[in-house]
Amino acid sequence: MPPRSPQAICHDLVRRSIDLQRLYRHAAAACEPGLRMVLGENAHTLGVLIADLQRANDSMLQQRGSWRGTVHRHVAGCLVRTAARRDHAWIRVLAHHESALLQAFERAIAVVPAESARVLHRQLPRLRGIHLDMHNLVGSARY
């Protein structure tokens, strides 16, 4: 299989980021007010990240995520409704997807040319901030 272009890789990262942003919004609507605020801030941070990636790559404004993201959001919503501690279940789902997005960014940085890698690398502090939020919430959700 031929290597993918940096723009295609960035396009996929934008779609995955949109998927995660929508998952955060979906979870925030179902959670208690304090957690809703944290999840809303993370969704906003992802929105800024998405806008920065789109500007840096002169790509068309991508408004939709992937069909997989839509399926994941609906499946997660159904599974969380069956959980005894719904807020904790949302935290775990979001932490899993956030970690996967961070890993996708790190893998992309390793394979794209230096200029594209710099653009992606500038987004890592935002993603790591979200990762830290979710890691702390997962730790507190165990009890």
mmCIF file of C-alpha atoms in Angstrom:
data_model
loop_
_atom_site.group_PDB
_atom_site.id
_atom_site.type_symbol
_atom_site.label_atom_id
_atom_site.label_comp_id
_atom_site.label_asym_id
_atom_site.label_seq_id
_atom_site.Cartn_x
_atom_site.Cartn_y
_atom_site.Cartn_z
ATOM 1 C CA MET A 1 0.000 0.000 0.000
ATOM 2 C CA PRO A 2 1.486 3.386 -0.951
ATOM 3 C CA PRO A 3 2.291 5.844 1.833
ATOM 4 C CA ARG A 4 -0.413 8.364 2.569
ATOM 5 C CA SER A 5 0.099 12.049 1.926
ATOM 6 C CA PRO A 6 0.545 14.431 4.878
ATOM 7 C CA GLN A 7 -2.714 16.146 3.927
ATOM 8 C CA ALA A 8 -4.597 12.840 4.021
ATOM 9 C CA ILE A 9 -3.116 12.067 7.440
ATOM 10 C CA CYS A 10 -4.054 15.526 8.714
ATOM 11 C CA HIS A 11 -7.549 15.150 7.259
ATOM 12 C CA ASP A 12 -7.986 11.890 9.188
ATOM 13 C CA LEU A 13 -6.760 13.546 12.394
ATOM 14 C CA VAL A 14 -9.269 16.373 11.904
ATOM 15 C CA ARG A 15 -12.088 13.848 11.449
ATOM 16 C CA ARG A 16 -11.032 11.904 14.551
ATOM 17 C CA SER A 17 -10.829 15.145 16.515
ATOM 18 C CA ILE A 18 -14.319 16.102 15.363
ATOM 19 C CA ASP A 19 -15.560 12.652 16.392
ATOM 20 C CA LEU A 20 -14.054 13.054 19.855
ATOM 21 C CA GLN A 21 -15.390 16.591 20.205
ATOM 22 C CA ARG A 22 -18.892 15.356 19.423
ATOM 23 C CA LEU A 23 -18.483 12.483 21.884
ATOM 24 C CA TYR A 24 -17.471 15.004 24.575
ATOM 25 C CA ARG A 25 -20.560 17.105 23.837
ATOM 26 C CA HIS A 26 -22.800 14.045 23.895
ATOM 27 C CA ALA A 27 -21.347 12.941 27.234
ATOM 28 C CA ALA A 28 -21.549 16.451 28.694
ATOM 29 C CA ALA A 29 -25.275 16.556 27.991
ATOM 30 C CA ALA A 30 -25.736 13.378 30.036
ATOM 31 C CA CYS A 31 -23.466 14.179 33.002
ATOM 32 C CA GLU A 32 -23.804 16.136 36.223
ATOM 33 C CA PRO A 33 -23.098 19.912 36.039
ATOM 34 C CA GLY A 34 -19.537 19.908 37.421
ATOM 35 C CA LEU A 35 -18.382 17.197 35.045
ATOM 36 C CA ARG A 36 -20.369 18.831 32.246
ATOM 37 C CA MET A 37 -18.232 21.944 32.627
ATOM 38 C CA VAL A 38 -14.949 19.986 32.384
ATOM 39 C CA LEU A 39 -16.171 18.029 29.374
ATOM 40 C CA GLY A 40 -17.386 21.227 27.729
ATOM 41 C CA GLU A 41 -13.960 22.815 28.187
ATOM 42 C CA ASN A 42 -12.303 19.779 26.619
ATOM 43 C CA ALA A 43 -14.735 19.930 23.682
ATOM 44 C CA HIS A 44 -13.871 23.619 23.251
ATOM 45 C CA THR A 45 -10.134 22.815 23.318
ATOM 46 C CA LEU A 46 -10.676 20.217 20.606
ATOM 47 C CA GLY A 47 -12.551 22.833 18.577
ATOM 48 C CA VAL A 48 -9.561 25.165 18.760
ATOM 49 C CA LEU A 49 -7.245 22.307 17.801
ATOM 50 C CA ILE A 50 -9.448 21.443 14.805
ATOM 51 C CA ALA A 51 -9.533 25.052 13.617
ATOM 52 C CA ASP A 52 -5.743 25.364 13.934
ATOM 53 C CA LEU A 53 -5.156 22.183 11.947
ATOM 54 C CA GLN A 54 -7.515 23.310 9.219
ATOM 55 C CA ARG A 55 -5.870 26.725 8.947
ATOM 56 C CA ALA A 56 -2.368 25.247 8.906
ATOM 57 C CA ASN A 57 -3.215 22.866 6.078
ATOM 58 C CA ASP A 58 -5.323 25.276 4.052
ATOM 59 C CA SER A 59 -7.941 22.589 3.952
ATOM 60 C CA MET A 60 -11.616 23.058 3.420
ATOM 61 C CA LEU A 61 -13.518 23.537 6.610
ATOM 62 C CA GLN A 62 -14.382 20.015 7.691
ATOM 63 C CA GLN A 63 -17.671 19.958 9.573
ATOM 64 C CA ARG A 64 -18.334 16.252 9.757
ATOM 65 C CA GLY A 65 -16.611 13.511 11.596
ATOM 66 C CA SER A 66 -16.451 9.965 10.341
ATOM 67 C CA TRP A 67 -19.261 7.435 10.172
ATOM 68 C CA ARG A 68 -17.303 5.373 12.702
ATOM 69 C CA GLY A 69 -17.395 8.273 15.137
ATOM 70 C CA THR A 70 -21.164 8.468 14.785
ATOM 71 C CA VAL A 71 -21.483 4.736 15.425
ATOM 72 C CA HIS A 72 -19.106 4.922 18.425
ATOM 73 C CA ARG A 73 -21.091 7.819 19.890
ATOM 74 C CA HIS A 74 -24.397 5.959 19.630
ATOM 75 C CA VAL A 75 -22.996 2.667 20.916
ATOM 76 C CA ALA A 76 -21.274 4.431 23.825
ATOM 77 C CA GLY A 77 -24.523 6.213 24.677
ATOM 78 C CA CYS A 78 -26.409 2.918 24.750
ATOM 79 C CA LEU A 79 -23.766 1.162 26.839
ATOM 80 C CA VAL A 80 -23.441 4.012 29.318
ATOM 81 C CA ARG A 81 -27.213 4.058 29.882
ATOM 82 C CA THR A 82 -26.918 0.516 31.236
ATOM 83 C CA ALA A 83 -24.099 1.407 33.654
ATOM 84 C CA ALA A 84 -24.810 1.922 37.329
ATOM 85 C CA ARG A 85 -22.470 4.915 37.545
ATOM 86 C CA ARG A 86 -23.051 6.719 34.272
ATOM 87 C CA ASP A 87 -20.680 9.635 34.863
ATOM 88 C CA HIS A 88 -17.840 7.217 35.586
ATOM 89 C CA ALA A 89 -18.685 5.186 32.492
ATOM 90 C CA TRP A 90 -18.562 8.340 30.345
ATOM 91 C CA ILE A 91 -15.205 9.267 31.836
ATOM 92 C CA ARG A 92 -13.787 5.864 30.920
ATOM 93 C CA VAL A 93 -15.173 5.986 27.368
ATOM 94 C CA LEU A 94 -13.830 9.497 26.802
ATOM 95 C CA ALA A 95 -10.442 8.661 28.310
ATOM 96 C CA HIS A 96 -10.123 5.687 25.975
ATOM 97 C CA HIS A 97 -10.961 7.713 22.855
ATOM 98 C CA GLU A 98 -8.805 10.640 23.949
ATOM 99 C CA SER A 99 -5.833 8.358 24.487
ATOM 100 C CA ALA A 100 -6.344 6.854 21.021
ATOM 101 C CA LEU A 101 -6.395 10.335 19.463
ATOM 102 C CA LEU A 102 -3.194 11.326 21.263
ATOM 103 C CA GLN A 103 -1.515 8.151 20.018
ATOM 104 C CA ALA A 104 -2.726 8.844 16.466
ATOM 105 C CA PHE A 105 -1.141 12.300 16.618
ATOM 106 C CA GLU A 106 2.127 10.858 17.912
ATOM 107 C CA ARG A 107 2.186 8.195 15.160
ATOM 108 C CA ALA A 108 1.433 10.828 12.527
ATOM 109 C CA ILE A 109 4.259 13.057 13.754
ATOM 110 C CA ALA A 110 6.633 10.124 13.284
ATOM 111 C CA VAL A 111 5.712 9.537 9.616
ATOM 112 C CA VAL A 112 4.949 12.942 8.084
ATOM 113 C CA PRO A 113 7.561 15.375 6.732
ATOM 114 C CA ALA A 114 9.181 17.831 9.162
ATOM 115 C CA GLU A 115 6.977 20.797 8.228
ATOM 116 C CA SER A 116 3.754 18.857 8.773
ATOM 117 C CA ALA A 117 5.190 17.313 11.930
ATOM 118 C CA ARG A 118 5.782 20.792 13.377
ATOM 119 C CA VAL A 119 2.125 21.689 12.769
ATOM 120 C CA LEU A 120 0.973 18.524 14.512
ATOM 121 C CA HIS A 121 3.543 18.848 17.287
ATOM 122 C CA ARG A 122 2.152 22.293 18.206
ATOM 123 C CA GLN A 123 -1.155 20.602 19.030
ATOM 124 C CA LEU A 124 0.350 18.091 21.460
ATOM 125 C CA PRO A 125 0.195 20.395 24.540
ATOM 126 C CA ARG A 126 -3.565 20.760 24.034
ATOM 127 C CA LEU A 127 -4.034 17.030 23.654
ATOM 128 C CA ARG A 128 -1.824 16.307 26.628
ATOM 129 C CA GLY A 129 -3.835 18.794 28.698
ATOM 130 C CA ILE A 130 -7.022 16.915 27.842
ATOM 131 C CA HIS A 131 -5.213 13.651 28.534
ATOM 132 C CA LEU A 132 -4.195 14.900 31.971
ATOM 133 C CA ASP A 133 -7.779 15.998 32.733
ATOM 134 C CA MET A 134 -9.153 12.624 31.740
ATOM 135 C CA HIS A 135 -6.398 10.702 33.536
ATOM 136 C CA ASN A 136 -7.200 12.586 36.747
ATOM 137 C CA LEU A 137 -10.926 11.991 36.296
ATOM 138 C CA VAL A 138 -10.421 8.277 35.636
ATOM 139 C CA GLY A 139 -8.343 8.030 38.815
ATOM 140 C CA SER A 140 -11.075 9.699 40.861
ATOM 141 C CA ALA A 141 -13.796 7.629 39.175
ATOM 142 C CA ARG A 142 -12.371 4.399 40.580
ATOM 143 C CA TYR A 143 -13.692 5.203 44.029
#
